[in-house]
CSV table of C-alpha atoms in Angstrom, one decimal:
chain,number,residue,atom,x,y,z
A,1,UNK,CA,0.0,0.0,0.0
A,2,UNK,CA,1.1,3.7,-0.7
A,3,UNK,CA,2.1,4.9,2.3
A,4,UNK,CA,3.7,8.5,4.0
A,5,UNK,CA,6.4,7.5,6.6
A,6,UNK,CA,8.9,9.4,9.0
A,7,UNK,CA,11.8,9.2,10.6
A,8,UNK,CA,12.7,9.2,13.3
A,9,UNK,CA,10.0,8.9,15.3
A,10,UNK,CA,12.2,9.9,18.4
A,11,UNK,CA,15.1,12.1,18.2
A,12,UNK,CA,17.1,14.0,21.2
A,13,UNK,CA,19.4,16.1,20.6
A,14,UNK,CA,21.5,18.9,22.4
A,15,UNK,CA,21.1,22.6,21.3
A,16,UNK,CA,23.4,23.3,18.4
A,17,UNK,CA,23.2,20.7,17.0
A,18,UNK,CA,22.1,20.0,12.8
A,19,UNK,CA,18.9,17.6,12.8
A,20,UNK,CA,17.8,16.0,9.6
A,21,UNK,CA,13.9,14.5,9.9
A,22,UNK,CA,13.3,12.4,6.7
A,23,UNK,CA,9.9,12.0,4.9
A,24,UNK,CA,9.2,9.9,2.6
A,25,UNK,CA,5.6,9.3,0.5
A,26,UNK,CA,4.9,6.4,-2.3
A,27,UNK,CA,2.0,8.0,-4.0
A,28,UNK,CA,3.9,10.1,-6.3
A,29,UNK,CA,2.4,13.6,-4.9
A,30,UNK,CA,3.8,16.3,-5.9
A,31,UNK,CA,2.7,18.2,-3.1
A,32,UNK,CA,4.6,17.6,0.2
A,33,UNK,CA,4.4,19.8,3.4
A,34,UNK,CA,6.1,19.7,7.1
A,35,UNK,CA,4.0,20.9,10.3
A,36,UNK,CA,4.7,21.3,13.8
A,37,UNK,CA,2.8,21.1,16.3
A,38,UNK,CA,2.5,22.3,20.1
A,39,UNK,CA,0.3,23.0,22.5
A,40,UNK,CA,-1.8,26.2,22.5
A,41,UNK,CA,-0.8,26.4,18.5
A,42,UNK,CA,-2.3,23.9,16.6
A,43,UNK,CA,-0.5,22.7,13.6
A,44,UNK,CA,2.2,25.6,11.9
A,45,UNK,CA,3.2,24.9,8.5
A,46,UNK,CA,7.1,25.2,8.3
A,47,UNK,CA,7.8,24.7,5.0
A,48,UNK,CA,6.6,22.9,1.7
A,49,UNK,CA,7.2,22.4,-1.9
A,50,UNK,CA,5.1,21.6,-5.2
A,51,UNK,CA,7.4,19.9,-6.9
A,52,UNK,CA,10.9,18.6,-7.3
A,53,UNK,CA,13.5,21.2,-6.8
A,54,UNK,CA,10.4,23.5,-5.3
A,55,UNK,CA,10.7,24.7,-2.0
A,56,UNK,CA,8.9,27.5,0.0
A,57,UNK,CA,8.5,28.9,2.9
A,58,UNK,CA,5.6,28.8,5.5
A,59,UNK,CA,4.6,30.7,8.2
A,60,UNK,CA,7.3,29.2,11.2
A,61,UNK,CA,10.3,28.9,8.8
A,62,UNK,CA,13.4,30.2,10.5
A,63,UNK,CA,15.7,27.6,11.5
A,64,UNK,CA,14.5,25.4,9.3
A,65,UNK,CA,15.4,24.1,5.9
A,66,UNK,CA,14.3,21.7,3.4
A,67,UNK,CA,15.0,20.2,-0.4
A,68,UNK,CA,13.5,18.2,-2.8
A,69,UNK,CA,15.3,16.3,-5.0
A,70,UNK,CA,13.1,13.7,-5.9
A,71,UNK,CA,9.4,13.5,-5.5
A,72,UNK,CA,9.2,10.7,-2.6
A,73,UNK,CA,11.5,12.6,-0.1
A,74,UNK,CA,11.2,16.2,1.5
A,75,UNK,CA,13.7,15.9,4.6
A,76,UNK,CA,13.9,18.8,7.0
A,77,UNK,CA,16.5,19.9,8.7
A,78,UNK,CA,17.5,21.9,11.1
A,79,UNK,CA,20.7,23.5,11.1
A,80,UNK,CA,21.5,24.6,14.4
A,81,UNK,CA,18.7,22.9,17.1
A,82,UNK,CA,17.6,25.6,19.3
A,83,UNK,CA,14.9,24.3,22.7
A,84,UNK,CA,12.4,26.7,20.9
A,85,UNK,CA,12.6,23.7,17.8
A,86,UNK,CA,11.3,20.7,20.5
A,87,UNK,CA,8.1,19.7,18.7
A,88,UNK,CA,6.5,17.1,17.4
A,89,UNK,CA,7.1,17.2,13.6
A,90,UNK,CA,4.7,16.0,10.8
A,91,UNK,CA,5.0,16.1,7.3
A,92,UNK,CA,2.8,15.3,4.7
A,93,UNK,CA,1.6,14.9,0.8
A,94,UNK,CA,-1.7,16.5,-0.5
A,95,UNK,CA,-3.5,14.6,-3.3
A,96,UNK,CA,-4.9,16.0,-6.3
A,97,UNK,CA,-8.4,16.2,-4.7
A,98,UNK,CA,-6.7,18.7,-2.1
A,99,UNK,CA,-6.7,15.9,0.7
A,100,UNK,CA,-3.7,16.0,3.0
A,101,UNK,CA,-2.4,12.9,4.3
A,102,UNK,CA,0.2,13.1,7.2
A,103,UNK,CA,3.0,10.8,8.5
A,104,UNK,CA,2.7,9.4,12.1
A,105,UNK,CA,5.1,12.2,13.3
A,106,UNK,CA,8.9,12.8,14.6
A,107,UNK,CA,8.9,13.8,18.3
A,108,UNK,CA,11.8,15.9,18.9
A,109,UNK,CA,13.4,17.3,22.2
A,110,UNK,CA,16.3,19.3,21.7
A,111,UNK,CA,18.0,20.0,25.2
B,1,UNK,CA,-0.8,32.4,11.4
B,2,UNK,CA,-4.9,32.1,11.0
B,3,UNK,CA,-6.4,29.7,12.3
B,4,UNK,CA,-10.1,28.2,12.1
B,5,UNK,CA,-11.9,28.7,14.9
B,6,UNK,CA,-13.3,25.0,16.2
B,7,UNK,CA,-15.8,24.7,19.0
B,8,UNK,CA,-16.2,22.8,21.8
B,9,UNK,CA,-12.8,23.3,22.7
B,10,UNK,CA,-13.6,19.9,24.4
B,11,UNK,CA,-15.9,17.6,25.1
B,12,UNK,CA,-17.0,15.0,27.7
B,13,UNK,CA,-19.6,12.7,27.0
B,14,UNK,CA,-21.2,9.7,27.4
B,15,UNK,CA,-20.9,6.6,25.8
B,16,UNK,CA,-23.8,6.0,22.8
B,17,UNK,CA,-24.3,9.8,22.9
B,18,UNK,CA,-24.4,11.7,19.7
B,19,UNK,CA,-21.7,14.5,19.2
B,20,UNK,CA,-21.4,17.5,17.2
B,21,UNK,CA,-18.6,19.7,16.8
B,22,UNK,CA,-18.3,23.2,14.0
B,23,UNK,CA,-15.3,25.3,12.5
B,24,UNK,CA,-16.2,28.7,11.6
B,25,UNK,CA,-14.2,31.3,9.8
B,26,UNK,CA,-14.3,34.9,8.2
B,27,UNK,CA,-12.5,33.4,5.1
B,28,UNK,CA,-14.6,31.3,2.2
B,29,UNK,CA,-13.1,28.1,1.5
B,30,UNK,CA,-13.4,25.5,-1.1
B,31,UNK,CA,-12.7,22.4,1.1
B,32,UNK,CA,-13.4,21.3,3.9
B,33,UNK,CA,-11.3,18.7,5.4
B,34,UNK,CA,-12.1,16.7,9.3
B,35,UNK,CA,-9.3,14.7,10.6
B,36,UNK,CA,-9.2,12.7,13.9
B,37,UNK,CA,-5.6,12.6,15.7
B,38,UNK,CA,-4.7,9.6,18.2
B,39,UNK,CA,-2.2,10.1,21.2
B,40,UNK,CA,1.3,9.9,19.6
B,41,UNK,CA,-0.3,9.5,16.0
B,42,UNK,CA,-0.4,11.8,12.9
B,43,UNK,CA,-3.7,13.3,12.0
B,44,UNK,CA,-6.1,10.9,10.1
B,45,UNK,CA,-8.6,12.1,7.5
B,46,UNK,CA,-12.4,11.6,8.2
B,47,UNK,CA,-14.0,13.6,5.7
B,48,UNK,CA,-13.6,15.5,2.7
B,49,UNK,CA,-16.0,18.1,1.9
B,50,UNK,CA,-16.0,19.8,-1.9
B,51,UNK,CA,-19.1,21.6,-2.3
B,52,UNK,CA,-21.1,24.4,-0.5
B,53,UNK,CA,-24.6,22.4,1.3
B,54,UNK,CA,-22.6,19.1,1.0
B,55,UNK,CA,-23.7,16.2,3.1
B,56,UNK,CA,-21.1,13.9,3.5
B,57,UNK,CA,-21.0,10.2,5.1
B,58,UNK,CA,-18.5,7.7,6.7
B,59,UNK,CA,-19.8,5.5,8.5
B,60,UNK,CA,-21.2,6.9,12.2
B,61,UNK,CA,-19.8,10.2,11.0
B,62,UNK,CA,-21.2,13.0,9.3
B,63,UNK,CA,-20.0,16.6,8.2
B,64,UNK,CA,-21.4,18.9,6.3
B,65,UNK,CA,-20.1,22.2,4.0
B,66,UNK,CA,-21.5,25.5,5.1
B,67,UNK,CA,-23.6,27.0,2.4
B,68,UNK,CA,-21.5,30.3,3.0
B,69,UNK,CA,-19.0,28.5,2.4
B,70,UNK,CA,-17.4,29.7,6.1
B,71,UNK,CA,-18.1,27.1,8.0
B,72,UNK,CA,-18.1,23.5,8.7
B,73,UNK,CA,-20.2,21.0,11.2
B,74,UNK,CA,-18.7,17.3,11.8
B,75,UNK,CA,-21.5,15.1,14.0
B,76,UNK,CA,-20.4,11.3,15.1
B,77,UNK,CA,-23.4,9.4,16.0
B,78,UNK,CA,-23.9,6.6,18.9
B,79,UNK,CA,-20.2,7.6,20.2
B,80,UNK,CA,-18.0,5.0,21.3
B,81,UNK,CA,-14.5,4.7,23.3
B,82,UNK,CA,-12.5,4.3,19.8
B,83,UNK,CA,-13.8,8.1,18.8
B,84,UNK,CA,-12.2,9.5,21.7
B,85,UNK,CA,-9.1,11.8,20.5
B,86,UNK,CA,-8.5,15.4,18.8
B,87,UNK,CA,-10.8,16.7,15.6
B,88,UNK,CA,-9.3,18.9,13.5
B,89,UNK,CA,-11.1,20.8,10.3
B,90,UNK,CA,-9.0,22.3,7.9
B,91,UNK,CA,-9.9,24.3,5.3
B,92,UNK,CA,-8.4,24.9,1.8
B,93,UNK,CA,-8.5,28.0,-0.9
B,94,UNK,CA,-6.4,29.8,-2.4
B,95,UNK,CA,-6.5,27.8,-5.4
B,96,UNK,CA,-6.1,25.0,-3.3
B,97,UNK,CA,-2.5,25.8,-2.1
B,98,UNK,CA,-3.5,27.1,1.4
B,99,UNK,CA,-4.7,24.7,4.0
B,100,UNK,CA,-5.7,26.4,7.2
B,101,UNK,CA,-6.4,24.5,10.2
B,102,UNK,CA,-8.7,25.0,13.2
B,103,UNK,CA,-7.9,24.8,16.8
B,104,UNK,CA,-8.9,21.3,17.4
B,105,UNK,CA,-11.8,19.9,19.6
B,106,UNK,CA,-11.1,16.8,22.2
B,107,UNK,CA,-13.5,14.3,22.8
B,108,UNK,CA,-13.6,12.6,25.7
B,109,UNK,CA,-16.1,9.9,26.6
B,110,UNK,CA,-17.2,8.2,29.2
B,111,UNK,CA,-18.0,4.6,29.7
């Protein structure tokens, strides 16, 4: 079955440090998106991209960076982990019907 | 970032009770999307409205399209201990490249 998946599902890290969450979706979408989300905020897009080689910026961006080179993977990464960044991360791939289907989430502390 | 404005906020009810939940915004949107979230899990779609007055169907659960086009009503029949968790609506426009979400209700319910 097509299928969204990330890793990894856990991840602690100290502050400073670069963190790479991978996403990857079988269904061929070319739409692919990464949340986070926390308590009192809901879900904050970060950032997302249409399209191989397509990325943009959402509305929590700084600190965060991603790429597409191919169009199952959007990985995220954050350059320099800051305790602000401890979230639970989701990403997900939007269907041509507009439906958004997310991953089961990467839980991140950074200490 | 906006958000959709979802009410209850939560909800505690009991078992084989009927539930109904709304999302309501100042913004017109061409779909309307319910998702159900799990402890530890990624958001799960429910529901996928397309259509102003729409009356959709799955299963015990039903959610219906605004005819202004603003808002958004999910309703879960017969509840059950499986339905509790978090239900989000989201809403897309924008030519379908923005998907706002709301605040989130949780549903709690009692044996």
């Amino acid at each position: 079955d097509a299928e969204i998946t990330q890793s990894p599902r856990h991840k602690i890290t100290e502050t400073g440090r670069q963190v790479t969450l991978a996403c990857h979706q079988t269904w061929n979408h070319n739409n692919m998106f990464w949340y986070r989300q926390d308590l009192g905020h809901g879900l904050r897009l970060i950032h997302y991209s249409y399209g191989v080689h397509d990325t943009n910026k959402g509305e929590v961006s700084d600190g965060y960076s991603v790429s597409r080179s191919n169009t199952e993977d959007l990985p995220l990464t954050l350059e320099s982990a800051a305790s602000s960044q401890t979230s639970v991360y989701f990403c997900a791939s939007r269907d041509r019907a507009g439906e958004l289907f997310f991953g089961e989430g990467s839980r991140l502390t950074v200490l | 970032g906006q958000q959709l404005n979802q009410s209850p906020q939560s909800m505690f009810i009991q078992e084989g009770e009927d539930v109904s939940m709304n999302c309501t915004s100042s913004s017109i949107f061409n779909t309307w999307l319910w998702y159900k979230q799990d402890p530890g899990e990624g958001p799960v779609l429910l529901i996928a409205l397309y259509k102003a007055g729409e009356l959709t169907s799955n299963g015990r659960l039903t959610a219906q399209f605004g005819i202004t086009r603003k808002d958004s009503f999910l309703n879960i029949s017969a509840s059950i201990p499986s339905d509790v968790g978090i239900y989000f609506c989201a809403g897309l426009t924008g030519g379908g490249n923005k998907l706002t979400f709301g605040t989130g209700t949780q549903l709690k319910v009692e044996l």
